Short mmCIF file of C-alpha atoms in Angstrom, two decimals:
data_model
loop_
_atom_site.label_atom_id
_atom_site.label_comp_id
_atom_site.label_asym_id
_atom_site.label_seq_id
_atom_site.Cartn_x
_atom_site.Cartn_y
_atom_site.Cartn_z
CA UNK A 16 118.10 64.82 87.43
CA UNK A 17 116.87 63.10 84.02
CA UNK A 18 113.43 65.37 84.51
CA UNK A 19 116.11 68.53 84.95
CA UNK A 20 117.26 67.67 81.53
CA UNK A 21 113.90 67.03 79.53
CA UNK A 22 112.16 70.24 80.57
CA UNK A 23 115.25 71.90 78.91
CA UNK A 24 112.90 70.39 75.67
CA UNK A 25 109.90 72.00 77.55
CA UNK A 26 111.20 75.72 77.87
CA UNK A 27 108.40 77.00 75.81
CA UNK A 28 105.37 75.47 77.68
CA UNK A 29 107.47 77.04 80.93
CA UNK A 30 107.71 80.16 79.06
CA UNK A 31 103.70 80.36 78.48
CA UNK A 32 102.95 79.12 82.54
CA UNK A 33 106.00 82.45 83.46
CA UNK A 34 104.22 84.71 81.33
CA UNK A 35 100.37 84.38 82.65
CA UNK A 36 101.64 84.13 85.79
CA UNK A 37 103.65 87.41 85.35
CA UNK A 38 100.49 88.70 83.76
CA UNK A 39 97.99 87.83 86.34
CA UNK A 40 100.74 89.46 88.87
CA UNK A 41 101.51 92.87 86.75
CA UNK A 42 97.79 93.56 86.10
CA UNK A 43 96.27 92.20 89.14
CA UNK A 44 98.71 95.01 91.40
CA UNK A 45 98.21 97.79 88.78
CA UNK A 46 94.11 97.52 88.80
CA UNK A 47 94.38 97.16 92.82
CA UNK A 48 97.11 99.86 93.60
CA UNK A 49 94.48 102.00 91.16
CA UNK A 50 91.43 101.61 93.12
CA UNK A 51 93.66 101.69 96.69
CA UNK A 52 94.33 105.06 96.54
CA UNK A 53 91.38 106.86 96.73
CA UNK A 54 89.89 104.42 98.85
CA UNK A 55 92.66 104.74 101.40
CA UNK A 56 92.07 107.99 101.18
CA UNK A 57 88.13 107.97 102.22
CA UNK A 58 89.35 105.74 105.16
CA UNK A 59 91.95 108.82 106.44
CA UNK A 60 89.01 110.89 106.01
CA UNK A 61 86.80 109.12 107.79
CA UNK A 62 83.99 109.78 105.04
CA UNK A 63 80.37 109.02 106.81
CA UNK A 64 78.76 106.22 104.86
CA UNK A 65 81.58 105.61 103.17
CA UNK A 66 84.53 105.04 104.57
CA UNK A 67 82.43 102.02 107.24
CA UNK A 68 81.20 100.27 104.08
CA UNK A 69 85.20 100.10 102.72
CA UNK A 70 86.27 98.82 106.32
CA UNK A 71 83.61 95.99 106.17
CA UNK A 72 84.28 94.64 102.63
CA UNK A 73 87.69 94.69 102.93
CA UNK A 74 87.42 92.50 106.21
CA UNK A 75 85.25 90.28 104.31
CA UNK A 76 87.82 90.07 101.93
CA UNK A 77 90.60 90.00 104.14
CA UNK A 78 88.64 87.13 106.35
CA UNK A 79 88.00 84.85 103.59
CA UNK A 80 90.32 82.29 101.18
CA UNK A 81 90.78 83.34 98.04
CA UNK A 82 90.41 80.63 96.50
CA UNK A 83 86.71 80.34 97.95
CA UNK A 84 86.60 84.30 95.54
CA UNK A 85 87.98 82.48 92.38
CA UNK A 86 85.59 79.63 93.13
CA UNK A 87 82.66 81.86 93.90
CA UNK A 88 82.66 83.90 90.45
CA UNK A 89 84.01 81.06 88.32
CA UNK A 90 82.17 78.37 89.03
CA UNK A 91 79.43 80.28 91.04
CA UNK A 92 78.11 82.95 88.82
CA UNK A 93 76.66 80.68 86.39
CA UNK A 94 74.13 79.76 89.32
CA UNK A 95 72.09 83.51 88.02
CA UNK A 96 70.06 83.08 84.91
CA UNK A 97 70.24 86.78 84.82
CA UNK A 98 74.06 87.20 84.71
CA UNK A 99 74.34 83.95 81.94
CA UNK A 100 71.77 86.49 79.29
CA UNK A 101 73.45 89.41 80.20
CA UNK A 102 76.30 91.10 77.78
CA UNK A 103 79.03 90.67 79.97
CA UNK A 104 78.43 86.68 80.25
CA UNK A 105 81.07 86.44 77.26
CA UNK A 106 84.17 87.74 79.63
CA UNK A 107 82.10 86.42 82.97
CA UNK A 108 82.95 82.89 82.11
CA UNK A 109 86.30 83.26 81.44
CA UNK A 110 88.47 82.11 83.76
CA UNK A 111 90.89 84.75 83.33
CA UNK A 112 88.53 87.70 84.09
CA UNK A 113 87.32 86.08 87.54
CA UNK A 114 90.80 85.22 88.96
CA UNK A 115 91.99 88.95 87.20
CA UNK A 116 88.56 90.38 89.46
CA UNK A 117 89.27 88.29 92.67
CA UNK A 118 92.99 88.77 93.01
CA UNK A 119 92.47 92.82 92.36
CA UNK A 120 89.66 92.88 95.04
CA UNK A 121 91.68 90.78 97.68
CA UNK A 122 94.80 93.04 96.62
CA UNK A 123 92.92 96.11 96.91
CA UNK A 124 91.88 94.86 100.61
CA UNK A 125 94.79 95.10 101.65
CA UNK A 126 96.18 97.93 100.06
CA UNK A 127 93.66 100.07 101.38
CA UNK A 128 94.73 98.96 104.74
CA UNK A 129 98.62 99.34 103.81
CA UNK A 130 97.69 102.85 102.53
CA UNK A 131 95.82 104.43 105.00
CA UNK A 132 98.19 103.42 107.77
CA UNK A 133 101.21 104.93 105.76
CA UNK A 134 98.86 108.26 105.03
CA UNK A 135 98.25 108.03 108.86
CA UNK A 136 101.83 107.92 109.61
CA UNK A 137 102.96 111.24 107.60
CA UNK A 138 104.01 114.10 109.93
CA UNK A 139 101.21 116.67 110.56
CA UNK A 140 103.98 119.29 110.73
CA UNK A 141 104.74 118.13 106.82
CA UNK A 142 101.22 118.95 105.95
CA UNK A 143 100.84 122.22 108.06
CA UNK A 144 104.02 123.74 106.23
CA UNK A 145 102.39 122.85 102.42
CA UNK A 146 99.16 124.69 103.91
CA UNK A 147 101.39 127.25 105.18
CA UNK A 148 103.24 128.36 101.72
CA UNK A 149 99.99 128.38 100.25
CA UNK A 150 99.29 124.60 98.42
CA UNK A 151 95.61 123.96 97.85
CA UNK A 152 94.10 120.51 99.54
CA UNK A 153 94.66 118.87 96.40
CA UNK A 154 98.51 119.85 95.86
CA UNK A 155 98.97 118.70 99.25
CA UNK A 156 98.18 115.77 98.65
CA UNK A 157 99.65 115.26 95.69
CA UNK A 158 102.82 116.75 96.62
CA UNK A 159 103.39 116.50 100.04
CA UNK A 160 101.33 113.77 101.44
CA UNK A 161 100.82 110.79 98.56
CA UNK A 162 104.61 110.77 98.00
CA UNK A 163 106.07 110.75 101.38
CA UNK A 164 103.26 107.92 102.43
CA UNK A 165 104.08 105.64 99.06
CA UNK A 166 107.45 105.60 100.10
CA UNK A 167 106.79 104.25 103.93
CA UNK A 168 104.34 101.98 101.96
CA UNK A 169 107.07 100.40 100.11
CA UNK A 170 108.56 97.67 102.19
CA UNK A 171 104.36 96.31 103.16
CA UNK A 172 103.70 96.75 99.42
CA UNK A 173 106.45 94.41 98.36
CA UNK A 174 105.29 91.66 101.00
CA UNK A 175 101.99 92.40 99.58
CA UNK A 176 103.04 91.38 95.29
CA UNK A 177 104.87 88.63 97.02
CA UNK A 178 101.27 87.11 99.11
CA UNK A 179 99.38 88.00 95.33
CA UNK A 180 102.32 85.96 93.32
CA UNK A 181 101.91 83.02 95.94
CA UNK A 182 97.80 83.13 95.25
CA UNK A 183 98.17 83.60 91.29
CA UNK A 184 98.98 79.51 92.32
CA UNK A 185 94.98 79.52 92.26
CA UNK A 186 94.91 80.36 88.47
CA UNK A 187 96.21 76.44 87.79
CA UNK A 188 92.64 75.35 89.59
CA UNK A 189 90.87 77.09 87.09
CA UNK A 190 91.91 75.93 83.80
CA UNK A 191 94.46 78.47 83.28
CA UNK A 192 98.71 77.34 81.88
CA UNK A 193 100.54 79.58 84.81
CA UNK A 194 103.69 77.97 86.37
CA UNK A 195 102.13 75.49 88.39
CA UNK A 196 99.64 74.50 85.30
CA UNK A 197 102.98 74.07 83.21
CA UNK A 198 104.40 72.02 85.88
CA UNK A 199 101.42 69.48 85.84
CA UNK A 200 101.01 69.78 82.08
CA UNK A 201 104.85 68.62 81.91
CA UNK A 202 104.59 66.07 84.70
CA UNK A 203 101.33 64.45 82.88
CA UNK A 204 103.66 64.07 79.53
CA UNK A 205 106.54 61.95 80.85
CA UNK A 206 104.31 60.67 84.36
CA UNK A 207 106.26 62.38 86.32
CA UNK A 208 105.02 62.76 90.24
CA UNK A 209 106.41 66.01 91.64
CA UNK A 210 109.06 66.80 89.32
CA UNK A 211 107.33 69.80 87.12
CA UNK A 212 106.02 71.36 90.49
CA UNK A 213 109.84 71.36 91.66
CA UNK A 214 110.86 72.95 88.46
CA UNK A 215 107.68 75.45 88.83
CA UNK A 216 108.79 76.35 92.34
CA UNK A 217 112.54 77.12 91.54
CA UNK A 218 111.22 79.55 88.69
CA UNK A 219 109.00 81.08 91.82
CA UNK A 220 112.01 81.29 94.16
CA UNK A 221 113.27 83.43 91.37
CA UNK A 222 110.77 85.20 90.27
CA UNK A 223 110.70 86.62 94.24
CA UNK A 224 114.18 87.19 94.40
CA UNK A 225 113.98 89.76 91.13
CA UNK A 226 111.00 91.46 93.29
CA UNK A 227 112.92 91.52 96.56
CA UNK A 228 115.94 93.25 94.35
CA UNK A 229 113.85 95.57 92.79
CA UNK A 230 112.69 96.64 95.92
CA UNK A 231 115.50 96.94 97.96
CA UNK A 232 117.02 99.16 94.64
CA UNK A 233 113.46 101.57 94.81
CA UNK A 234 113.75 101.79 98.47
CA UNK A 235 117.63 102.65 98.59
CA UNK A 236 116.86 105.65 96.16
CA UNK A 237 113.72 106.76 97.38
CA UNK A 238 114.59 106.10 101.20
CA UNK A 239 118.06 107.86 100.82
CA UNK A 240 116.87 110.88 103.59
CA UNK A 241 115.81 108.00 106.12
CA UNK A 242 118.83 106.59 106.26
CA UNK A 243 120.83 106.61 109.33
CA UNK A 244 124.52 108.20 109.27
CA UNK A 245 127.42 105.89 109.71
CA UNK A 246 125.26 102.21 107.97
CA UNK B 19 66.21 76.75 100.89
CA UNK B 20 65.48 73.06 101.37
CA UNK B 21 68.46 71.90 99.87
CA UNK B 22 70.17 73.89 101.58
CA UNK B 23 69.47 72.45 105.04
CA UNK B 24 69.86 68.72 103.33
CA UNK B 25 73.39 69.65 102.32
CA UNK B 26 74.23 71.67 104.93
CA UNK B 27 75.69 69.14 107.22
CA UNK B 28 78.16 67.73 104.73
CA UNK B 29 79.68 71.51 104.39
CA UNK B 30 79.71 71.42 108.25
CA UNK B 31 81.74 68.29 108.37
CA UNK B 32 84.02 69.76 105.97
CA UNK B 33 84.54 73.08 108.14
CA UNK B 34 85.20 70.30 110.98
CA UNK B 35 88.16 68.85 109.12
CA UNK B 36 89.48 72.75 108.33
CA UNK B 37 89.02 73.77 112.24
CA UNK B 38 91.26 70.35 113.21
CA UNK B 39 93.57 70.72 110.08
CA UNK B 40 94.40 74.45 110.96
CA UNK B 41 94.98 73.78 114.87
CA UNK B 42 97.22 70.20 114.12
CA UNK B 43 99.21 72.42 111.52
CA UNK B 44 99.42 75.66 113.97
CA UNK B 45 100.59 73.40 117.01
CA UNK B 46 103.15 71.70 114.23
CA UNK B 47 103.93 74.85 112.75
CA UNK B 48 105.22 76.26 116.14
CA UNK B 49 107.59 73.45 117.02
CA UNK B 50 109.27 73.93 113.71
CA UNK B 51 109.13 78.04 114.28
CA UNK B 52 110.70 77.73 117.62
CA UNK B 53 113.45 75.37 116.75
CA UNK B 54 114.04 76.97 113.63
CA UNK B 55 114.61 80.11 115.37
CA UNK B 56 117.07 78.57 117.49
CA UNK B 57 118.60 76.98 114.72
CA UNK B 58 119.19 80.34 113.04
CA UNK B 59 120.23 82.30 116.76
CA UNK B 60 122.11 79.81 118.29
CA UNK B 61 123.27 76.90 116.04
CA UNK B 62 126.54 75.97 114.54
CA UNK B 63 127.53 77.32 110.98
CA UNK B 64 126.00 74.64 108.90
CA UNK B 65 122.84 74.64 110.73
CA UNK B 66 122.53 77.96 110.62
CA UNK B 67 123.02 78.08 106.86
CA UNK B 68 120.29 75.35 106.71
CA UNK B 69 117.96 77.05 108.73
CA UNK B 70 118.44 80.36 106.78
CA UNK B 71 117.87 77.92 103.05
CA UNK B 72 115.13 76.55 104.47
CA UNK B 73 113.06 80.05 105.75
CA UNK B 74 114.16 81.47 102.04
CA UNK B 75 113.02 78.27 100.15
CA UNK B 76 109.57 78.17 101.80
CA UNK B 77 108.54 81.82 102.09
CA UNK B 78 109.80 82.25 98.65
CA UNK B 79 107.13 79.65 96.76
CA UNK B 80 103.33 79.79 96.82
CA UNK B 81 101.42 77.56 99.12
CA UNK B 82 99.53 75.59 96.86
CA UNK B 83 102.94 74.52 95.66
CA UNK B 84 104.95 73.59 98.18
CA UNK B 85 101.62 71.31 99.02
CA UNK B 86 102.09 69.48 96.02
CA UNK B 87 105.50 69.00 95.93
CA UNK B 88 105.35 68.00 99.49
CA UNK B 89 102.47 65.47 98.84
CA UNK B 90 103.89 63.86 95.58
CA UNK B 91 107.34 64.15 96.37
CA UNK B 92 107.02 62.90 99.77
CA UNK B 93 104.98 59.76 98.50
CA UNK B 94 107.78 59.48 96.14
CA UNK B 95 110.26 59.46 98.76
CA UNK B 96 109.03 57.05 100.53
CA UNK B 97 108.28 54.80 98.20
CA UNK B 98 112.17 54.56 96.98
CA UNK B 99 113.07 54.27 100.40
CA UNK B 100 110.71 51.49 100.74
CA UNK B 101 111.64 49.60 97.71
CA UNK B 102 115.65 50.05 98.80
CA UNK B 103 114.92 48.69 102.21
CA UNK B 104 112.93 46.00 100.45
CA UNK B 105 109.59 46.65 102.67
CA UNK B 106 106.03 47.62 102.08
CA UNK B 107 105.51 51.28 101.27
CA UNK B 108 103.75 53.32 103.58
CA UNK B 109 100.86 55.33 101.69
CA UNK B 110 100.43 59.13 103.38
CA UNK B 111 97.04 59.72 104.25
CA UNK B 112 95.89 63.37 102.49
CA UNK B 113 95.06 64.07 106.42
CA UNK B 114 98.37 63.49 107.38
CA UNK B 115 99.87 65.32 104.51
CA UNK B 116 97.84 68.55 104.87
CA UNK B 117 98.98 68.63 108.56
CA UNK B 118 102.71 68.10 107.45
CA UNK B 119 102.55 70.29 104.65
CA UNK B 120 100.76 73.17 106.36
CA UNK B 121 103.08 72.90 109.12
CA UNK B 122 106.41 72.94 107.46
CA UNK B 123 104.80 76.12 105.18
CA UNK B 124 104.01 77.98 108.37
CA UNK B 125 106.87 77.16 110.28
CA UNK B 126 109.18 78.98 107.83
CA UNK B 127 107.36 82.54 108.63
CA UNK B 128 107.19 81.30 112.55
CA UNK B 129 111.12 81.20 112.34
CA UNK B 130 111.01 84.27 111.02
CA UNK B 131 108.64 85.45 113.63
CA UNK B 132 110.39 83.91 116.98
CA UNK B 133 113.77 85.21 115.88
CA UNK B 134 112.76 88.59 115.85
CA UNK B 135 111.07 88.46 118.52
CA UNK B 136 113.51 87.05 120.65
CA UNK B 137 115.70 89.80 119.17
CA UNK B 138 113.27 92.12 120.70
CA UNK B 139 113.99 90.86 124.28
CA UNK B 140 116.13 93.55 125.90
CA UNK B 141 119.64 91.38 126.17
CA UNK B 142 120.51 92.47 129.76
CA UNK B 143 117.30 90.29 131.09
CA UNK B 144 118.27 87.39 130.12
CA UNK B 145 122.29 88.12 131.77
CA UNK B 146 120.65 88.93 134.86
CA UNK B 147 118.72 85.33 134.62
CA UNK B 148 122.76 83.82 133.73
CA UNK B 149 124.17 85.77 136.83
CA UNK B 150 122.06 84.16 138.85
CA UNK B 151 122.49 81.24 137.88
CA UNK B 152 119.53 79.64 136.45
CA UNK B 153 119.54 76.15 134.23
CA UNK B 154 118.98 77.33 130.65
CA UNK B 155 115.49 75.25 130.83
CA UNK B 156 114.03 77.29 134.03
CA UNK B 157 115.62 80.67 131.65
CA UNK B 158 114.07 79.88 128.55
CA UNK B 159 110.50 79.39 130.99
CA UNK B 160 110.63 82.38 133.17
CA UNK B 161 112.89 84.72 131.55
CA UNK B 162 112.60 84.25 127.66
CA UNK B 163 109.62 82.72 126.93
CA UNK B 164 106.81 85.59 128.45
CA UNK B 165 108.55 88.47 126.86
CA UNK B 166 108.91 86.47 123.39
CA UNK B 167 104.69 85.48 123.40
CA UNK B 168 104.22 89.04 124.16
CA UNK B 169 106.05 90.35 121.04
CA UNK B 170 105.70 87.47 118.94
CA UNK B 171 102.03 87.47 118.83
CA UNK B 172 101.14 90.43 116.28
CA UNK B 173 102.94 88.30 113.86
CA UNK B 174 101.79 84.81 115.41
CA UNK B 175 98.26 86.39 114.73
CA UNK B 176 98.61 87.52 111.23
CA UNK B 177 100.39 83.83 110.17
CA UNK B 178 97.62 82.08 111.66
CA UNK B 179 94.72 84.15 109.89
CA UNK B 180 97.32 83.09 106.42
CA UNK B 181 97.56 79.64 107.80
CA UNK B 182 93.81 79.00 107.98
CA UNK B 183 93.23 80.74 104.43
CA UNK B 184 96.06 77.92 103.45
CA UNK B 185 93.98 75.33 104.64
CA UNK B 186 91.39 76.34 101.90
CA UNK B 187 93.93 74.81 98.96
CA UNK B 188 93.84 71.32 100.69
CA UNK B 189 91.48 69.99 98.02
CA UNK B 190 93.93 70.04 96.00
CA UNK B 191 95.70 67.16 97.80
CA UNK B 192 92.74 65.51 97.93
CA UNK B 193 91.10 66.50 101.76
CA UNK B 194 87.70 66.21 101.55
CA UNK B 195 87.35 69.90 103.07
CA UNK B 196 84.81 72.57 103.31
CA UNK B 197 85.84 73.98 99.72
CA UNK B 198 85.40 70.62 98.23
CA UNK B 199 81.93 69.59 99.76
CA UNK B 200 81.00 73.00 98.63
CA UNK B 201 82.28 72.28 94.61
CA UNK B 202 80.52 68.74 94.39
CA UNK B 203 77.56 69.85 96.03
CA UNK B 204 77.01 72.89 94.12
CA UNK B 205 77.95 70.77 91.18
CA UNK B 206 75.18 68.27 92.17
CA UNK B 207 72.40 70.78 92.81
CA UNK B 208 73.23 73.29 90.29
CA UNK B 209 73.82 76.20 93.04
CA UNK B 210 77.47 76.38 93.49
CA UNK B 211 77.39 80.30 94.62
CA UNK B 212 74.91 79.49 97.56
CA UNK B 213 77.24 77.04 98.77
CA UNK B 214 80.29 78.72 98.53
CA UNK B 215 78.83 81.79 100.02
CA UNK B 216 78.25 79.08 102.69
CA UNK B 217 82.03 78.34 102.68
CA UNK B 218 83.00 81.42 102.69
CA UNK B 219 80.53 82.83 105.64
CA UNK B 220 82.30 79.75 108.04
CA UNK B 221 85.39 81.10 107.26
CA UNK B 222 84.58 84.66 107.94
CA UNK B 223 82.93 83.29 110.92
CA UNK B 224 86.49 81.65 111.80
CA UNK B 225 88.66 84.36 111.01
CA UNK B 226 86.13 86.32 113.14
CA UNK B 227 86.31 84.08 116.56
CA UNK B 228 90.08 84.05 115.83
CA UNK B 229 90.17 87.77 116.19
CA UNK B 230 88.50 87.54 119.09
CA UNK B 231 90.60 85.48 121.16
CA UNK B 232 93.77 86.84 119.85
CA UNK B 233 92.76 89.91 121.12
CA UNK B 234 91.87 88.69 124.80
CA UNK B 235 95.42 86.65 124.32
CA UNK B 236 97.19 89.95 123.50
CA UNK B 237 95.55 91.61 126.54
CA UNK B 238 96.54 88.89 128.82
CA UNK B 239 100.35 88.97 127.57
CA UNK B 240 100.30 92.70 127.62
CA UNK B 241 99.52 92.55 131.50
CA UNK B 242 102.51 94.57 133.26
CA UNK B 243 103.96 96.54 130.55
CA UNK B 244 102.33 99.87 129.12
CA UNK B 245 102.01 100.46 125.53
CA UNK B 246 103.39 104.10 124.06
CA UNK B 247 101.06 106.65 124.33
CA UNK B 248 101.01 109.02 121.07
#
C-alpha cells in the first residue's frame, strides 16, 4: 500500500505517461479511420490492381507483431544512408513519428477489413431505393451506404481502439513517457519491482472502461432502429 | 549477404524459442479458458464473481503489461513467501514466466471464447445426453465438447494469431527471442532493418502455416453440419 500512497506525490509524471498515451491512441485511430475509408471502399469494389495490392499489405500487416513495425522504422531506418540525408530524417528519427506511422498502418489493416465487411453487409434493397429516387453514386454513398455501414462497424471498431490502446504499451520500448514508461520511471525512483506497472495498469483498466461507456452510449443512440421490442 | 547467412542461425534459434513459447502458452492458455468458462457457467456465486474480475482485469490491460507485472510481481511474491517460510527463494526462469504470463493473458479471451460457445450449443442436446443417462465426463466428451470446437474455433483462431504476435514483447522479460537476436545483431552489424525484415518474414511465415491448418481444422470440425447458404 505505502507505493499507493507515494505516487499520490507522482500524479504529474502519471499525468504526462496518460496524456501520450491518450495521444498516441486519439491520433493513431483518427489518421487510420482516415485512410480506411476509401480503402475499404476499393476492396467492395473490387478495383483491378488495386484493391489485391490493399488485401496483401494489410495481411502483411495483420500477420506480423507490431512491435517488430516500431522496431523496423525506429531502429531500422537508420540502416539507409539515403533516408539519414534526406529532409524528412529530422521527424524519421523520432520516436514518436515511427510508433504514430506503425500503429496507423496496423490500425488501418484492420479497419479496412472491419469496413469492407460492414459495407458488404448493407442491404442491396437500401441502395436500390437511393438509386431509385434519383441519388447520384456519390450521395449514395454518402447518405445511404457509409452511414448505415459505420454504425454495424461500431461494436468491431471499439474492440479495435481497445487492441491499438493495448499496443500504444510499445511506445515505453522506444524511449517514449506513456503509462507504462511512467510506471518504470516511478518504480526506478523509490526501487520499486512491479508496483508502478500495477498503478499503470489500473489507470488502463480505466481508461477501457470510459471507451466501453462511450460506446455502448454511441451505439444505444445510433442503434435505436435495431433494437428488438420488449429488451 | 554474407552476414546475413553468419547470423542467420541465431535469428532461427530465436524463432525456435517463439514456435515452443506460443504452443506451451496456447496449450496453458486453454486449460485456464476451459475452466474459466466453467467457472463463469456453472460455479458458485463467489467463483463466478472471480471468474468474471478476472476476464475484465486481463482483457482490460495491454499485454506488455500484464507481462511485467506478472514477471516482477510474481518474483516478488515469491520471494516474501520464501523469506516468511524461512526457505530459499525460487528464481522464475524468463522461459517459465513467458509461458505463465502468456497463458494467463490468453486464457482471459479463451473464457470468453468457450462460454459463448458453449452458449451456442442448442440446450436440448445436451438434456437428451441427461435423459439418457450419461456420466457428466462421457457428456462433456461426446455431447459438449464436438459442437463447442466447432464454434469455438473462429475465435480460438483469431486469439492464437494475437497470442503469437504477444509472444513478440517477451524481450521485454528478458527471453532471448527472435525480436531480440534481431536488435543485438542488427546493433552489432549496423543492419538492423535487414534483420528485422528477417523477423518479421518468420512471423508472416508463422501466421501463414497457422492459417493453413486452422483452415483444414475448421473443415474437419465442420464435417456433418452445412453452413447457410446466402
Amino acid at each position: 500500500m505505502y507505493a499507493w500512497q507515494v505516487a499520490l506525490d507522482h500524479i504529474p509524471l502519471f499525468l504526462t505517461g496518460l496524456r501520450n498515451t491518450v495521444l498516441l491512441l486519439v491520433v493513431s485511430t483518427i489518421i487510420a479511420s482516415v485512410f480506411a475509408v476509401p480503402l475499404a471502399l476499393v476492396l467492395t469494389r473490387k478495383m483491378p490492381v488495386a484493391a489485391p495490392i490493399i488485401e496483401a499489405v494489410s495481411y502483411v500487416f495483420r500477420g506480423t507483431p507490431l512491435i517488430v513495425q516500431v522496431y523496423l522504422l525506429y531502429y531500422g531506418l537508420a540502416q539507409f544512408a539515403f533516408i539519414r540525408t534526406s529532409v524528412l530524417w529530422p521527424w524519421l528519427r523520432e520516436a514518436w513519428t515511427c510508433l504514430l506511422i506503425a500503429f496507423s498502418l496496423g490500425t488501418c489493416a484492420y479497419l479496412v477489413q472491419i469496413l469492407r465487411g460492414a459495407i458488404e453487409a448493407v442491404p442491396h434493397g437500401e441502395v436500390e431505393a437511393a438509386r431509385a429516387v434519383g441519388m447520384t453514386p456519390f450521395q449514395t454513398l454518402r447518405i445511404v451506404v457509409l452511414p448505415n455501414a459505420f454504425r454495424r462497424a461500431l461494436p468491431s471498431y471499439e474492440n479495435e481502439i481497445i487492441f491499438l490502446l493495448h499496443a500504444t504499451a510499445i511506445a515505453s520500448l522506444v524511449t517514449v513517457i506513456d503509462l507504462v514508461g511512467a510506471g518504470r520511471n516511478f518504480n526506478t525512483i523509490y526501487y520499486f519491482t512491479y508496483e508502478g506497472f500495477a498503478i499503470a495498469g489500473v489507470i488502463y483498466l480505466a481508461i477501457v472502461g470510459v471507451i466501453r461507456l462511450s460506446f455502448g452510449l454511441l451505439e444505444r443512440r445510433l442503434l435505436v432502429h435495431l433494437r428488438r421490442a420488449g429488451i | 549477404m554474407d552476414v546475413l547467412a553468419d547470423f542467420l542461425p541465431i535469428v532461427l534459434r530465436g524463432m525456435l524459442v517463439t514456435v515452443v513459447l506460443s504452443l506451451s502458452a496456447m496449450v496453458l492458455a486453454t486449460a485456464i479458458g476451459l475452466v474459466g468458462a466453467w467457472a463463469r457457467l456453472a460455479g458458485s456465486t463467489p467463483v463466478k464473481a472471480l471468474a468474471l474480475i478476472y476476464t475484465v482485469v486481463v482483457r482490460g490491460m495491454p499485454p506488455l503489461v500484464l507481462m511485467l507485472l506478472i514477471y516482477f510481481g510474481g518474483q516478488t511474491a515469491l520471494n516474501a513467501a520464501a523469506d516468511a517460510m524461512q526457505v530459499e527463494p525460487i528464481r522464475i526462469e524468463p522461459f517459465t514466466a513467458g509461458i505463465v504470463s502468456v497463458g494467463i493473458i490468453f486464457g482471459a479471451y479463451l473464457t470468453e471464447t468457450f462460454r459463448g460457445a458453449y452458449l451456442g450449443i442448442p440446450q436440448g442436446e445436451i438434456e437428451a445426453g441427461v435423459a439418457f443417462g450419461m456420466p457428466t465426463l462421457t457428456l462433456a466428451r461426446l455431447v459438449v465438447l464436438p459442437p463447442l470446437m466447432r464454434l469455438a474455433l473462429p475465435s480460438f483462431w483469431n486469439i492464437w494469431l494475437t497470442l503469437v504476435k504477444a509472444c513478440a514483447l517477451v524481450s521485454v522479460i528478458g527471453l532471448q527471442d527472435a525480436v531480440y537476436a534481431a536488435l543485438s545483431i542488427g546493433r552489432s552489424t549496423r543492419e538492423p532493418f535487414t534483420f528485422m525484415l528477417v523477423v518479421a518474414a518468420l512471423y508472416l511465415a508463422y501466421t501463414g502455416l497457422s492459417d493453413l491448418v486452422f483452415r483444414r481444422l475448421g473443415r474437419h470440425l465442420a464435417r456433418g453440419t452445412r453452413a447457410a447458404s446466402v
